[in-house]
Coordinates of C-alpha atoms in Angstrom, one line a residue:
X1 CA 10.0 -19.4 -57.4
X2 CA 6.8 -18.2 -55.5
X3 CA 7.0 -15.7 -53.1
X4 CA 7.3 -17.3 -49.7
X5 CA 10.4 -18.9 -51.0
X6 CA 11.6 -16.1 -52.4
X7 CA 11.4 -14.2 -49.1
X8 CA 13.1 -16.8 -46.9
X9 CA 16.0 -16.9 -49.2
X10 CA 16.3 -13.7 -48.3
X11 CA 15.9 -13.4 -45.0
X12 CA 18.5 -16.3 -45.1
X13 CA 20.7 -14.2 -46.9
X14 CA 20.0 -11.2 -44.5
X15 CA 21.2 -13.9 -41.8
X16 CA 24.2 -14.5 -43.4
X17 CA 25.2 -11.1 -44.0
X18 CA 25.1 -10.0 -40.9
X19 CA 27.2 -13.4 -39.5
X20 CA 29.5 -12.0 -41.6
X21 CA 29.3 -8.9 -40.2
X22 CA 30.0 -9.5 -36.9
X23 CA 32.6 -11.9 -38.2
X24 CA 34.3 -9.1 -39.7
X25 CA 34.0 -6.6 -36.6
X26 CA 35.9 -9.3 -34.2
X27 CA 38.9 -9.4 -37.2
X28 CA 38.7 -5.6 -37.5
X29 CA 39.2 -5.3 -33.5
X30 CA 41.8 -8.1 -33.4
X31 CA 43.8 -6.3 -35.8
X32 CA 43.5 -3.3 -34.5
X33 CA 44.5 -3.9 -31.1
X34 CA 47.0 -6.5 -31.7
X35 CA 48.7 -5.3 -34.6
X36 CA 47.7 -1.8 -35.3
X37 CA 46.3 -2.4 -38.2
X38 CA 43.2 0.0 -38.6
X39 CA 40.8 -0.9 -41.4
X40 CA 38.2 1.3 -43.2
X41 CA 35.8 0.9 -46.2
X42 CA 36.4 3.5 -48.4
X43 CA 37.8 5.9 -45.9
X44 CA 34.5 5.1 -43.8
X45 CA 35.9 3.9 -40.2
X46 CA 35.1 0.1 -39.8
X47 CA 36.6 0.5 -35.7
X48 CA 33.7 0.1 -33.3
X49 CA 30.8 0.0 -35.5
X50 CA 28.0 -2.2 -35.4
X51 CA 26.7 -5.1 -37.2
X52 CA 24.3 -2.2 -39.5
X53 CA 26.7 0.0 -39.9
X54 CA 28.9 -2.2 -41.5
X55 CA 26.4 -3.7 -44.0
X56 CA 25.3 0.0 -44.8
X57 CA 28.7 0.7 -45.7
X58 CA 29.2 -2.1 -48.2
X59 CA 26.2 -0.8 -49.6
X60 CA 27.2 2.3 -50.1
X61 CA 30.5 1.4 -51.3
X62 CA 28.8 -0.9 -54.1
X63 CA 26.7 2.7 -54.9
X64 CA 30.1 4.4 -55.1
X65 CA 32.1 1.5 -57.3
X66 CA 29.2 1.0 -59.2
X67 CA 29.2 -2.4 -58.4
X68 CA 28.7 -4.6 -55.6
X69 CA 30.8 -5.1 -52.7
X70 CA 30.4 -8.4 -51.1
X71 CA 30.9 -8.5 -47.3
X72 CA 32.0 -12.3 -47.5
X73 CA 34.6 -11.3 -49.6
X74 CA 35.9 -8.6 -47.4
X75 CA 35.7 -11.3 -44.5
X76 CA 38.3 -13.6 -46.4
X77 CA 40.5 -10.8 -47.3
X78 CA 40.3 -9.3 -43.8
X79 CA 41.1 -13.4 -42.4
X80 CA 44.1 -13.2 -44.7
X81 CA 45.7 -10.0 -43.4
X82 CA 44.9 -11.2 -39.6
X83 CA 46.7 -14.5 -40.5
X84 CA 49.7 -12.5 -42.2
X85 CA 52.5 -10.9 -40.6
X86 CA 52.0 -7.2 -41.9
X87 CA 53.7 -4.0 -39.7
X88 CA 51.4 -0.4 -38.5
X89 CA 49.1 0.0 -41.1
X90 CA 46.4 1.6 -42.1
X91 CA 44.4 -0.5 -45.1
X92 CA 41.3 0.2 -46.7
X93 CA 39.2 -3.0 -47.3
X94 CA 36.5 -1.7 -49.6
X95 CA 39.6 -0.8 -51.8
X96 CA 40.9 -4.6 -51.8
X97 CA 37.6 -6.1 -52.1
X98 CA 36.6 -4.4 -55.1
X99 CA 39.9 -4.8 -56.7
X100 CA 40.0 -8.6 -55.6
X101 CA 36.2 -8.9 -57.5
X102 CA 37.7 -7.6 -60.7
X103 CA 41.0 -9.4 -60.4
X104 CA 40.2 -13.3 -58.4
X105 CA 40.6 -14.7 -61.7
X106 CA 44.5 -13.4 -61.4
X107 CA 45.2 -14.9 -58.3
X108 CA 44.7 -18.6 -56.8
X109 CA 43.1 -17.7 -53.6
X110 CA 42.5 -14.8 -51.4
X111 CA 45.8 -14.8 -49.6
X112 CA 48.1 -14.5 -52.7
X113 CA 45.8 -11.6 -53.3
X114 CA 46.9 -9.5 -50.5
X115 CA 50.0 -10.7 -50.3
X116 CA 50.8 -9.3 -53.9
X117 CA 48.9 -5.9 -53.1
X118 CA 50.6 -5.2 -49.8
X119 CA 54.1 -6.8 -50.7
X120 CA 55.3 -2.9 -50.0
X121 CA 54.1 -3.0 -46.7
X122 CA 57.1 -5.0 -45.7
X123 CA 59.6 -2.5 -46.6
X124 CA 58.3 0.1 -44.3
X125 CA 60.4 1.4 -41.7
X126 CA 59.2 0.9 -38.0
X127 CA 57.7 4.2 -36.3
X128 CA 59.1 6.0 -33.0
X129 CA 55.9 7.3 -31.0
X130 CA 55.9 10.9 -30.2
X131 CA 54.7 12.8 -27.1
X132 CA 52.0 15.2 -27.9
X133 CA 50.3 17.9 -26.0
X134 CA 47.1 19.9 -26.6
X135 CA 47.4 24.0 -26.2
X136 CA 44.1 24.8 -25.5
X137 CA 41.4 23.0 -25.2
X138 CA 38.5 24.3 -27.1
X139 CA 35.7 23.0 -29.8
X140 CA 38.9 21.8 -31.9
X141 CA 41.1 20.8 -28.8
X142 CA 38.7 18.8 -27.5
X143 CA 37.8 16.5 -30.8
X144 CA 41.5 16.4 -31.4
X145 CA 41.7 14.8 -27.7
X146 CA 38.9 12.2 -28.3
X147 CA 40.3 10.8 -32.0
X148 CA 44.1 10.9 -30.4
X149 CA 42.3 8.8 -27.5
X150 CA 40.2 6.3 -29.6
X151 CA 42.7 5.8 -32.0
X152 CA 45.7 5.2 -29.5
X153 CA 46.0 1.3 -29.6
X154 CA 49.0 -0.4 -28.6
X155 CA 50.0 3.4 -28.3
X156 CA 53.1 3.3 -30.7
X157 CA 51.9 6.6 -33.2
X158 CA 51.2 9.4 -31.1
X159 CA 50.5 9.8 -27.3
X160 CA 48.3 12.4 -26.0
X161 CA 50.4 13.5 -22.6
X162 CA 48.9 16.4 -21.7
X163 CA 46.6 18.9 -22.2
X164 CA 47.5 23.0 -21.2
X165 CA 44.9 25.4 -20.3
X166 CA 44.7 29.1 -18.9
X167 CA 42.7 29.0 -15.9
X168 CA 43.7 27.4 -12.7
X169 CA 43.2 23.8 -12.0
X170 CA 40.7 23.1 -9.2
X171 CA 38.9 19.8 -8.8
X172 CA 35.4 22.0 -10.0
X173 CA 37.1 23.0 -13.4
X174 CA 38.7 19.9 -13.5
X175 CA 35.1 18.2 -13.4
X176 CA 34.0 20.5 -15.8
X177 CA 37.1 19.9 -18.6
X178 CA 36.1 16.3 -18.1
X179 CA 32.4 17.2 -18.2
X180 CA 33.0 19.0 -21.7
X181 CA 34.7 15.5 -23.7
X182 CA 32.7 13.4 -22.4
X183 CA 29.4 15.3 -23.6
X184 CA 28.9 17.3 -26.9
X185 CA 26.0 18.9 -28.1
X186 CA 27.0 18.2 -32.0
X187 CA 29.3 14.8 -31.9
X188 CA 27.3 13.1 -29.5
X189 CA 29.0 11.2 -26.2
X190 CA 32.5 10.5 -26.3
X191 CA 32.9 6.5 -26.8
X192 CA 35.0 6.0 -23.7
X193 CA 35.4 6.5 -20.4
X194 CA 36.5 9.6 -19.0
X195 CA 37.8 10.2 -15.1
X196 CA 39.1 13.8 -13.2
X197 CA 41.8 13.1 -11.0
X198 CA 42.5 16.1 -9.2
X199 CA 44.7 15.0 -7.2
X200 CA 46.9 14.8 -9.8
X201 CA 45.8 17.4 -11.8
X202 CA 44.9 14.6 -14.7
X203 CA 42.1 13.5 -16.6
X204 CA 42.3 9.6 -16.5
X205 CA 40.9 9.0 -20.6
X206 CA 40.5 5.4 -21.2
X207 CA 42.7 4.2 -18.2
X208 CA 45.4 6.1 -19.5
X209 CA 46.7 9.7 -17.8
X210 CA 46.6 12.8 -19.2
X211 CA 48.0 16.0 -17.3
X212 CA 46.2 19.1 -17.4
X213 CA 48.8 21.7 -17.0
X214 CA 47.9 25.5 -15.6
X215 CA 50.2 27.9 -17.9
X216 CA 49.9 31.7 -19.1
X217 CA 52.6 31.0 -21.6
X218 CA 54.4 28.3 -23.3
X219 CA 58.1 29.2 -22.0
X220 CA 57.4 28.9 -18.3
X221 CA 56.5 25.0 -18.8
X222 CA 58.9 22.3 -18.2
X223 CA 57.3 19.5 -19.9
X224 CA 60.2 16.8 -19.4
X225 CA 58.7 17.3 -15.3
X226 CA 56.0 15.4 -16.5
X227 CA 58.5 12.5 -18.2
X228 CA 57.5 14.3 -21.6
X229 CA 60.3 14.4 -24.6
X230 CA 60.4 15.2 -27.7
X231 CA 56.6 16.5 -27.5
X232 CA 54.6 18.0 -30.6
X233 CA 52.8 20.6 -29.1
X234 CA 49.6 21.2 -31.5
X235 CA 48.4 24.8 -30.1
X236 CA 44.7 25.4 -30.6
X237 CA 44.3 28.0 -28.3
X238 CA 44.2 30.6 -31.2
X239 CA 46.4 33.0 -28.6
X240 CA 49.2 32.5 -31.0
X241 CA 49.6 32.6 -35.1
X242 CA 53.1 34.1 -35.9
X243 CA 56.0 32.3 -36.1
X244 CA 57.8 34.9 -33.6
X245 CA 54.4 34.1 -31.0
X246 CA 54.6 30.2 -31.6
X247 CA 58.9 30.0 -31.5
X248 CA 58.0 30.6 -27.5
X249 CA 56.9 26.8 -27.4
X250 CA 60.4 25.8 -28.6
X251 CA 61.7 27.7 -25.7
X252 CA 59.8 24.8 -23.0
X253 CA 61.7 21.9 -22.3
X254 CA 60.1 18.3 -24.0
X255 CA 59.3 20.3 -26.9
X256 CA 60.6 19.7 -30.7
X257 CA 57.5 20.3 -33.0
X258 CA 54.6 23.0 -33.1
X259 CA 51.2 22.7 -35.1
X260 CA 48.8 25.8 -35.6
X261 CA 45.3 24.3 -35.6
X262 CA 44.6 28.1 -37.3
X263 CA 46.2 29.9 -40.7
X264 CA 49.6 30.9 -39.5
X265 CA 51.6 34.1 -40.6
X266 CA 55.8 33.7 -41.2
X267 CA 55.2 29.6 -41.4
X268 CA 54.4 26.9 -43.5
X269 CA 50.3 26.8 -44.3
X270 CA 50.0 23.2 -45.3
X271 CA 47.1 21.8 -46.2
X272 CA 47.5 17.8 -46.1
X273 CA 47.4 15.9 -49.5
X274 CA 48.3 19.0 -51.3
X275 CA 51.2 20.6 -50.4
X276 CA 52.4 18.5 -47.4
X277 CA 55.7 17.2 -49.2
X278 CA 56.9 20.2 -50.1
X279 CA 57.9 20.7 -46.3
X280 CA 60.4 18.4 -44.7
X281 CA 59.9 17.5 -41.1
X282 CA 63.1 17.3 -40.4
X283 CA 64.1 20.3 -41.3
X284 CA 61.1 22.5 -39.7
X285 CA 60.0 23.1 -36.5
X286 CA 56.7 25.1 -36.7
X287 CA 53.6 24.5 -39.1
X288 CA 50.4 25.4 -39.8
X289 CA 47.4 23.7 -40.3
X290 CA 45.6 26.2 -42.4
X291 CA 41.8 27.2 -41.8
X292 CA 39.1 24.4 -41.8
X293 CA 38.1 26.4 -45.1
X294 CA 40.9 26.3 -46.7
X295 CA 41.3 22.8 -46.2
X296 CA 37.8 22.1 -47.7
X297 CA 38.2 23.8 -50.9
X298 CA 41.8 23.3 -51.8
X299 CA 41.8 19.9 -52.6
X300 CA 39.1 20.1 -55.0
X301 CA 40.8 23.0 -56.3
X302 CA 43.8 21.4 -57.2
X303 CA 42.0 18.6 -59.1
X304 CA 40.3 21.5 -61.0
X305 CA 43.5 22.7 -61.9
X306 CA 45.3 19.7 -62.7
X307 CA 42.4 18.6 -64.5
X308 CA 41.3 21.7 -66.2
X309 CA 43.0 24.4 -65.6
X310 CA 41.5 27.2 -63.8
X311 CA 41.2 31.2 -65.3
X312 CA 39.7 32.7 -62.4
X313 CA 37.2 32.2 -59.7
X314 CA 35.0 32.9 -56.8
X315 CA 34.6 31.2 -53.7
X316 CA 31.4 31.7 -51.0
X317 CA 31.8 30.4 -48.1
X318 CA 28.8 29.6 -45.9
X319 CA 29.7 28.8 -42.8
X320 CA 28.5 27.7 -39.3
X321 CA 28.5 30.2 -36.6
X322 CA 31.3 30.0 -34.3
X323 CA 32.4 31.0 -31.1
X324 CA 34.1 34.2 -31.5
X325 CA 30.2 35.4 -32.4
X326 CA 27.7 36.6 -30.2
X327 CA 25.2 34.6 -28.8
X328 CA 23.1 37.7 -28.5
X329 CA 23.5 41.3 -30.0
X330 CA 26.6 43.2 -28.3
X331 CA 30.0 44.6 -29.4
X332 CA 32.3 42.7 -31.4
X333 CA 35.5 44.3 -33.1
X334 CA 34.2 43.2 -36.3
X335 CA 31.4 44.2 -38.3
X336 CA 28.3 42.9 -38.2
X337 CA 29.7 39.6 -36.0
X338 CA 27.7 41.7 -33.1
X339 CA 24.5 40.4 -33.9
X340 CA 23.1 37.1 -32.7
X341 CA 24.5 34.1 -34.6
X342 CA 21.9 31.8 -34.0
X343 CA 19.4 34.3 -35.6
X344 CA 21.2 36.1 -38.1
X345 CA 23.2 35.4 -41.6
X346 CA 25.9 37.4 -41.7
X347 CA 28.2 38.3 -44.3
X348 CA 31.8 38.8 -43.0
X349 CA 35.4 38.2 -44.6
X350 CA 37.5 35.5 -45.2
X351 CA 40.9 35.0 -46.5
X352 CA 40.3 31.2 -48.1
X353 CA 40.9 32.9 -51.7
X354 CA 44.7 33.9 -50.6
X355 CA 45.2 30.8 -48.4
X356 CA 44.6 28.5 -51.0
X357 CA 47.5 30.0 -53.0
X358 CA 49.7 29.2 -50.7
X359 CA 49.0 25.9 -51.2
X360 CA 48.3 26.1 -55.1
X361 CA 50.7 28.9 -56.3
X362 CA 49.7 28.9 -59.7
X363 CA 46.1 30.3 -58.3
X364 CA 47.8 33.7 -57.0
X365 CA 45.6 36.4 -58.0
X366 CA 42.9 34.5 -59.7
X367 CA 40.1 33.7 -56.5
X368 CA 38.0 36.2 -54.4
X369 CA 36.2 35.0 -51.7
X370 CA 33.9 36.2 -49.3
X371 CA 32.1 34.2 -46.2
X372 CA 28.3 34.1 -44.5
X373 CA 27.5 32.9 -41.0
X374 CA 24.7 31.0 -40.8
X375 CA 22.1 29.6 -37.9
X376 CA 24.0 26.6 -37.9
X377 CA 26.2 25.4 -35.1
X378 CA 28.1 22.8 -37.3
X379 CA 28.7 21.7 -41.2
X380 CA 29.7 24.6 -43.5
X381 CA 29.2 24.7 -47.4
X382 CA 31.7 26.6 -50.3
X383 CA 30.0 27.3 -53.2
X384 CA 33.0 27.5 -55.9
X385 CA 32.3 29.3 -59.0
X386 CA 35.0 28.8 -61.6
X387 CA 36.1 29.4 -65.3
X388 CA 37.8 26.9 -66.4
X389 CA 40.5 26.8 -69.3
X390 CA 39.2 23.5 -71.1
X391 CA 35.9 23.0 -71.9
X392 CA 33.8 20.3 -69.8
X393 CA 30.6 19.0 -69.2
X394 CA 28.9 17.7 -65.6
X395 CA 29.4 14.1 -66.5
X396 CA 33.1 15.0 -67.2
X397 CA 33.4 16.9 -63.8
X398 CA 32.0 14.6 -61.5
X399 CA 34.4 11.6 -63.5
X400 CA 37.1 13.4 -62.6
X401 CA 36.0 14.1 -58.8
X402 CA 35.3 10.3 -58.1
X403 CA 38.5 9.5 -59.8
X404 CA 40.4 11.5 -57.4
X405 CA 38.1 10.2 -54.1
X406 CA 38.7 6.5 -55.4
X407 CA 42.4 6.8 -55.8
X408 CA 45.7 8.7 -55.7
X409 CA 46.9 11.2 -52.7
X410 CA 43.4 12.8 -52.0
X411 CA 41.2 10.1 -51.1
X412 CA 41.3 11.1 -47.5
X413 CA 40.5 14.7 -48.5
X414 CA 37.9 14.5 -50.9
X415 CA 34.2 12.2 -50.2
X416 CA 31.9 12.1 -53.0
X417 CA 28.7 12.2 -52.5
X418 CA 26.0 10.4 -54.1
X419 CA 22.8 11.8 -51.7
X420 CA 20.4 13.3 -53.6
X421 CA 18.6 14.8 -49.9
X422 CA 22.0 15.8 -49.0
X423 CA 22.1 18.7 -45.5
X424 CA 24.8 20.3 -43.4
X425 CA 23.4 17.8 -40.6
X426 CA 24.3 14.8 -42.7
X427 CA 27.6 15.6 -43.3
X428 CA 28.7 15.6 -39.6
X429 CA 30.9 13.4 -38.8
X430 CA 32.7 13.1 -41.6
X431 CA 36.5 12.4 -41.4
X432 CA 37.2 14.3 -45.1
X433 CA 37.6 18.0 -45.5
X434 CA 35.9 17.7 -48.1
X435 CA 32.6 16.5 -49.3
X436 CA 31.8 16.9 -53.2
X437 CA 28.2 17.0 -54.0
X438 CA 27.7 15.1 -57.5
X439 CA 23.8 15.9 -57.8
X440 CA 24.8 19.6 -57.2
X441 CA 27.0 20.3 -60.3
X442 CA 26.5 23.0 -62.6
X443 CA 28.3 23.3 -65.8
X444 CA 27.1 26.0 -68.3
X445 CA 26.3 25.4 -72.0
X446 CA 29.8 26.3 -73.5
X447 CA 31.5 24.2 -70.8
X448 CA 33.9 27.1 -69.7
X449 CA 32.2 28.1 -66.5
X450 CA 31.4 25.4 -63.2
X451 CA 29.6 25.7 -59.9
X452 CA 30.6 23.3 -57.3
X453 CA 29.5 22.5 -53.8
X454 CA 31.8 21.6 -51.2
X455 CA 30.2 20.6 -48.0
X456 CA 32.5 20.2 -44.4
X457 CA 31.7 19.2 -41.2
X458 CA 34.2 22.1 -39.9
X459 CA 35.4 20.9 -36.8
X460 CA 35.2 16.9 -37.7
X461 CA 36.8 17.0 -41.0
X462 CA 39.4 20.2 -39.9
X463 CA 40.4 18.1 -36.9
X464 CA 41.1 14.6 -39.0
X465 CA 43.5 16.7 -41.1
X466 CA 45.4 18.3 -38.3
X467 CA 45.9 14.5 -36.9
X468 CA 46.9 13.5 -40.4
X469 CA 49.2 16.5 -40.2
X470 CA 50.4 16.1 -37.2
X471 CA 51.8 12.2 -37.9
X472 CA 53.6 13.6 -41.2
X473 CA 55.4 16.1 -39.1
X474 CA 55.5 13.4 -36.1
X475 CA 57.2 10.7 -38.4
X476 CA 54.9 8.2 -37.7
X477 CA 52.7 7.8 -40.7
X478 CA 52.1 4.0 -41.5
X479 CA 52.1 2.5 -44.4
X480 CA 48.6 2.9 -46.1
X481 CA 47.2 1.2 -49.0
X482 CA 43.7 3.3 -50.5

């Protein structure tokens, strides 16, 4: 084959492709917004993306897998689960298409293919959307807001009703609340459309309503005024973290459930994946999200511990400046937090080493941790420095970590990353807590001591496990298939 016919069977393959890429976007859409089925591609969001993004993705799953992914392949399964009648779900393609690869010779076509893997989807029981309202409205408030507003389809998981703040509502802050999710100097524009309505104290987000309520404290508001019941209030605000502070949210009317977007004291810490099924929803009222940090490193943890047991350890956490800092020098109650973030590291404390036994009680006593704030405004690294019980190698440990981010309860918490140029400004964006970097391993000679490196995009990732949280406690978790 010479080579000008070697490059137009290419560029007629490049053609094809991306047919079959915006085939696959129009089925990904219908689906979504017809049945609530979301898809992704190995936890990568397939809603909204482009025609590019969607052939990067299958290449990057094939990098992952270790072996190809075609897209035409995911097209016919994706036609099959359109045609099918499947309930809420959340289904990740890359998944199906690589097991259909290694399994097509099981099966005689495509749709007795999903129709055996998703055969439990029919059994699952049918959701009851819940109310929920935003305490604050910060960094965290705000991305919670967008991904409840993106993600709210034919609306039947939860509802974003409204959204309390401190100061008074005037049609200037108003404007400015709007101002502040539709523009953000790290996530980029929101993907929608967003509208103040002060005449009804509201932000109008993608043609629906949301009411901004003026409140000093959670008691005084009568949410059911509002023709809100039943509401899961997720409070952000960081005003309150004890159970005896968040109880005065069960005191409004509308209200049933609380959610600490922060490390909570006399309530659950719960760090989805991990230690979420220890708590029943029905028999709680308050929870806690945990820390961002503690979310990061405890998943990977666990697999440490499960896998090889863990003697003791040390966890660094370096960490983007946030907003309790000083933009320039001036007092702070804490030490060194005085001086400028964006020009300083600083080392201050954190409590991820306790936190994480919370989660993982058979770590009590064996992690110190400490923290630096660094001249970043977003994306945060742990550098976790273990002995281990068994002895290992870095082959060994990065098996095991892509085991665990291909399959089993922590696929949505842990990424694995194969980027050798891996930086804090690639990993924002990204909807795990999580990101293990493979190249980064260190495993020394007698196999007893490893050095891992955790990447999170800590507002992104944090956020995408309160919401994943927040459905558990909700009751309206779908049936997923990963």
């Amino acid at each position: 084959m010479n080579n000008k016919t070697l490059y137009q069977k290419e560029v007629s393959l490049q053609v094809d492709r991306r047919r079959a890429g915006v085939q696959l976007i129009k089925i990904i859409s219908d689906l979504w917004y017809d049945k609530s089925i979301e898809m992704v591609l190995f936890k990568n969001q397939l809603l909204d993306k482009n025609v590019s993004d969607i052939i990067n993705l299958h290449q990057y799953a094939g990098e992952f897998v270790g072996k190809p992914i075609s897209i035409f392949d995911s097209v016919e399964i994706a036609k099959v689960i359109l045609s099918l009648d499947f309930p809420p779900a959340k289904l990740d393609l890359g998944k199906l298409t690589y097991e259909y690869q290694l399994e097509e010779e099981k099966y005689p076509d495509a749709r007795y293919f999903v129709m055996d893997k998703l055969k439990k989807a029919k059994s699952s029981k049918e959701i009851q959307p819940k109310d929920v309202v935003l305490y604050g409205f910060g960094r965290i408030g705000r991305l919670l807001a967008r991904e409840l507003m993106s993600k709210t389809g034919k609306g039947n998981q939860l509802r974003l009703r409204a959204i309390v703040t401190r100061d008074k509502i005037d049609s200037v802050i108003l404007e400015k609340r709007a101002s502040l999710l539709r523009h953000d100097s790290i996530h980029g524009n929101f993907q929608g459309s967003v509208t103040a309505d002060p005449k009804n104290n509201a932000l109008i987000i993608n043609g629906t309503t949301v009411n901004i309520i003026n409140a000093n404290s959670p008691e005084e508001i009568d949410y059911t005024q509002y023709s809100i019941n039943d509401a899961l209030v997720i409070d952000n605000s960081g005003a309150f973290t004890s159970e005896e502070a968040l109880k005065k949210h069960l005191i409004s009317k509308g209200v049933s459930k609380v959610l600490l977007t922060a490390p909570g004291k006399g309530v659950p810490n719960i760090v989805y994946g991990v230690n979420h099924n220890e708590y029943n929803p029905d028999d709680t009222a308050i929870f806690s999200a945990a820390s961002c940090t503690t979310n990061a490193i405890t998943p990977i943890l666990k697999v440490i511990e499960d896998s090889l047991g863990i003697a003791k350890g040390h966890l660094e956490t370096i960490h983007a400046y946030t907003n309790d800092q000083n933009l320039v020098d001036n007092m702070h109650k804490k030490y060194r937090r005085g001086r400028a973030a964006a020009l300083n590291m600083v080392i201050t404390e954190t409590g991820a080493g306790n936190a994480v036994a919370k989660a993982i009680p058979s770590l009590e006593g064996k992690l110190t941790s400490n923290a630096i704030r660094v001249p970043v405004p977003n994306g945060s690294l742990v550098v976790v420095n273990l002995e281990v019980k068994k002895a290992t190698s870095i082959t060994a440990v990065n098996k095991i970590m892509k085991k665990y981010a291909l399959e089993g309860e922590l696929v949505e918490q842990i990424k694995y990353s194969l980027n050798n140029e891996l930086v804090s400004s690639d990993i924002i964006g990204t909807s795990a807590p999580a990101i293990y970097d493979s190249n980064a391993t260190i495993v020394s000679k007698d196999g007893k001591n490893i050095i891992l490196y955790i990447w999170y995009d800590n507002e992104y990732g944090y956020s995408h496990q309160v919401i994943r949280l927040a459905k558990y406690i909700a009751k309206v978790r779908r049936f997923t298939y990963y």
